[in-house]
Tab-separated table of C-alpha atoms in Angstrom:
chain	number	residue	atom	x	y	z
A	67	MET	CA	0.000	0.000	0.000
A	68	ILE	CA	1.106	3.531	-0.752
A	69	LYS	CA	-0.092	6.392	1.435
A	70	VAL	CA	-0.688	9.981	0.298
A	71	SER	CA	-0.264	12.964	2.633
A	72	GLU	CA	-2.796	15.797	2.639
A	73	THR	CA	-0.373	18.230	0.970
A	74	ALA	CA	0.427	15.679	-1.757
A	75	LYS	CA	-3.302	15.071	-2.300
A	76	GLN	CA	-3.948	18.787	-2.796
A	77	ARG	CA	-1.064	19.143	-5.259
A	78	VAL	CA	-1.963	15.959	-7.178
A	79	THR	CA	-5.582	17.091	-7.535
A	80	LEU	CA	-4.504	20.503	-8.834
A	81	LEU	CA	-1.974	19.079	-11.302
A	82	MET	CA	-4.377	16.429	-12.582
A	83	THR	CA	-6.986	19.076	-13.309
A	84	GLU	CA	-4.425	21.290	-15.053
A	85	GLU	CA	-3.352	18.368	-17.257
A	86	GLY	CA	-6.906	17.345	-18.208
A	87	PHE	CA	-7.255	14.358	-15.876
A	88	ASN	CA	-10.138	13.754	-13.468
A	89	ALA	CA	-8.875	13.157	-9.915
A	90	GLU	CA	-12.030	11.200	-9.072
A	91	LYS	CA	-11.654	8.727	-11.978
A	92	ASP	CA	-8.036	8.760	-13.142
A	93	PHE	CA	-4.881	7.555	-11.434
A	94	VAL	CA	-1.441	8.548	-10.290
A	95	ARG	CA	0.982	5.947	-11.639
A	96	VAL	CA	3.914	5.416	-9.279
A	97	GLY	CA	6.866	3.348	-10.415
A	98	VAL	CA	10.537	2.562	-10.020
A	99	LYS	CA	13.114	2.366	-12.777
A	100	SER	CA	16.860	1.773	-12.957
A	101	GLY	CA	18.942	4.923	-12.841
A	102	GLY	CA	19.680	7.915	-10.694
A	103	CYS	CA	22.582	8.552	-8.327
A	104	SER	CA	21.691	5.669	-6.019
A	105	GLY	CA	20.702	3.025	-8.585
A	106	LEU	CA	16.895	3.265	-8.650
A	107	SER	CA	14.687	6.277	-9.303
A	108	TYR	CA	11.027	7.058	-8.805
A	109	GLU	CA	8.541	7.689	-11.606
A	110	LEU	CA	5.346	9.630	-11.128
A	111	LYS	CA	2.782	10.370	-13.845
A	112	PHE	CA	-0.950	10.482	-14.455
A	113	ASP	CA	-2.768	7.661	-16.217
A	114	ASN	CA	-6.291	6.615	-17.077
A	115	LYS	CA	-5.590	2.968	-17.918
A	116	VAL	CA	-4.956	0.044	-15.607
A	117	ASP	CA	-2.903	-2.898	-16.889
A	118	GLU	CA	-3.642	-6.508	-15.901
A	119	THR	CA	-0.618	-6.723	-13.622
A	120	ASP	CA	-1.115	-3.337	-11.915
A	121	LYS	CA	-1.998	-3.042	-8.265
A	122	VAL	CA	-4.622	-0.410	-7.516
A	123	PHE	CA	-4.833	1.547	-4.247
A	124	GLU	CA	-6.714	4.518	-2.947
A	125	ASP	CA	-5.551	6.657	-0.065
A	126	ASN	CA	-6.759	10.087	0.968
A	127	ALA	CA	-9.061	10.172	-2.111
A	128	VAL	CA	-6.109	9.692	-4.496
A	129	ARG	CA	-6.254	6.672	-6.791
A	130	ILE	CA	-2.851	5.061	-7.306
A	131	ILE	CA	-1.638	2.347	-9.670
A	132	VAL	CA	1.678	0.557	-9.364
A	133	ASP	CA	3.114	-2.055	-11.705
A	134	LYS	CA	3.869	-5.428	-10.151
A	135	LYS	CA	7.669	-5.027	-10.239
A	136	SER	CA	7.680	-1.540	-8.711
A	137	PHE	CA	5.253	-2.583	-5.981
A	138	LEU	CA	7.952	-4.695	-4.313
A	139	TYR	CA	10.130	-1.583	-3.903
A	140	LEU	CA	7.322	0.734	-2.810
A	141	VAL	CA	5.372	-1.166	-0.139
A	142	GLY	CA	4.787	1.163	2.805
A	143	THR	CA	5.863	4.325	0.975
A	144	THR	CA	4.204	7.666	1.683
A	145	LEU	CA	3.951	10.243	-1.090
A	146	GLU	CA	4.381	13.750	0.297
A	147	TYR	CA	4.726	17.211	-1.186
A	148	SER	CA	7.126	19.872	-0.013
A	149	GLY	CA	6.540	23.329	-1.421
A	150	GLY	CA	9.040	25.129	0.789
A	151	LEU	CA	11.634	27.675	-0.203
A	152	ASN	CA	13.796	25.030	-1.842
A	153	GLY	CA	10.853	24.018	-4.066
A	154	LYS	CA	11.505	20.314	-3.581
A	155	GLY	CA	8.183	19.034	-4.966
A	156	PHE	CA	6.971	15.469	-4.465
A	157	VAL	CA	8.902	13.438	-1.919
A	158	PHE	CA	8.829	9.664	-1.431
A	159	ASN	CA	9.235	8.503	2.163
A	160	ASN	CA	10.175	4.903	1.463
A	161	PRO	CA	10.897	2.671	4.475
A	162	ASN	CA	12.527	0.109	2.150
A	163	ALA	CA	15.245	2.493	0.943
A	164	GLN	CA	18.573	1.938	2.655
A	165	ARG	CA	20.175	4.928	0.978
A	166	THR	CA	18.798	7.945	-0.863
A	167	CYS	CA	20.568	10.650	-2.820
A	168	GLY	CA	20.566	14.288	-1.794
A	169	CYS	CA	17.849	15.241	-4.267
A	170	GLY	CA	15.517	12.499	-2.970
A	171	GLU	CA	14.734	11.226	-6.450
A	172	SER	CA	16.760	8.038	-6.317
A	173	PHE	CA	17.438	5.309	-3.787
A	174	SER	CA	18.966	1.894	-3.241
A	175	LEU	CA	17.920	-1.157	-1.280
């Protein structure tokens, strides 16, 4: 399961609307791919299609889909949003990550 903080929910809803997606029907696709400073990096995009092997979650009124492979890396993760002075953006608090890079966009297990 992936959790979504209140600030992330507000930002996701706004961005989905701006990009022509419906936050009540469409999804946030969260994934992991090879790359980044630490070996693995996060992917985040909007989608309106669910594949056979996707896992579907809903938390804090945000619908999330994760492919089967990425799910193993993301169990227990919380998606947050930081809009502070440094303009960090979306942040993944992943309890499975043993090391993360300074930018927070990549990790290793």
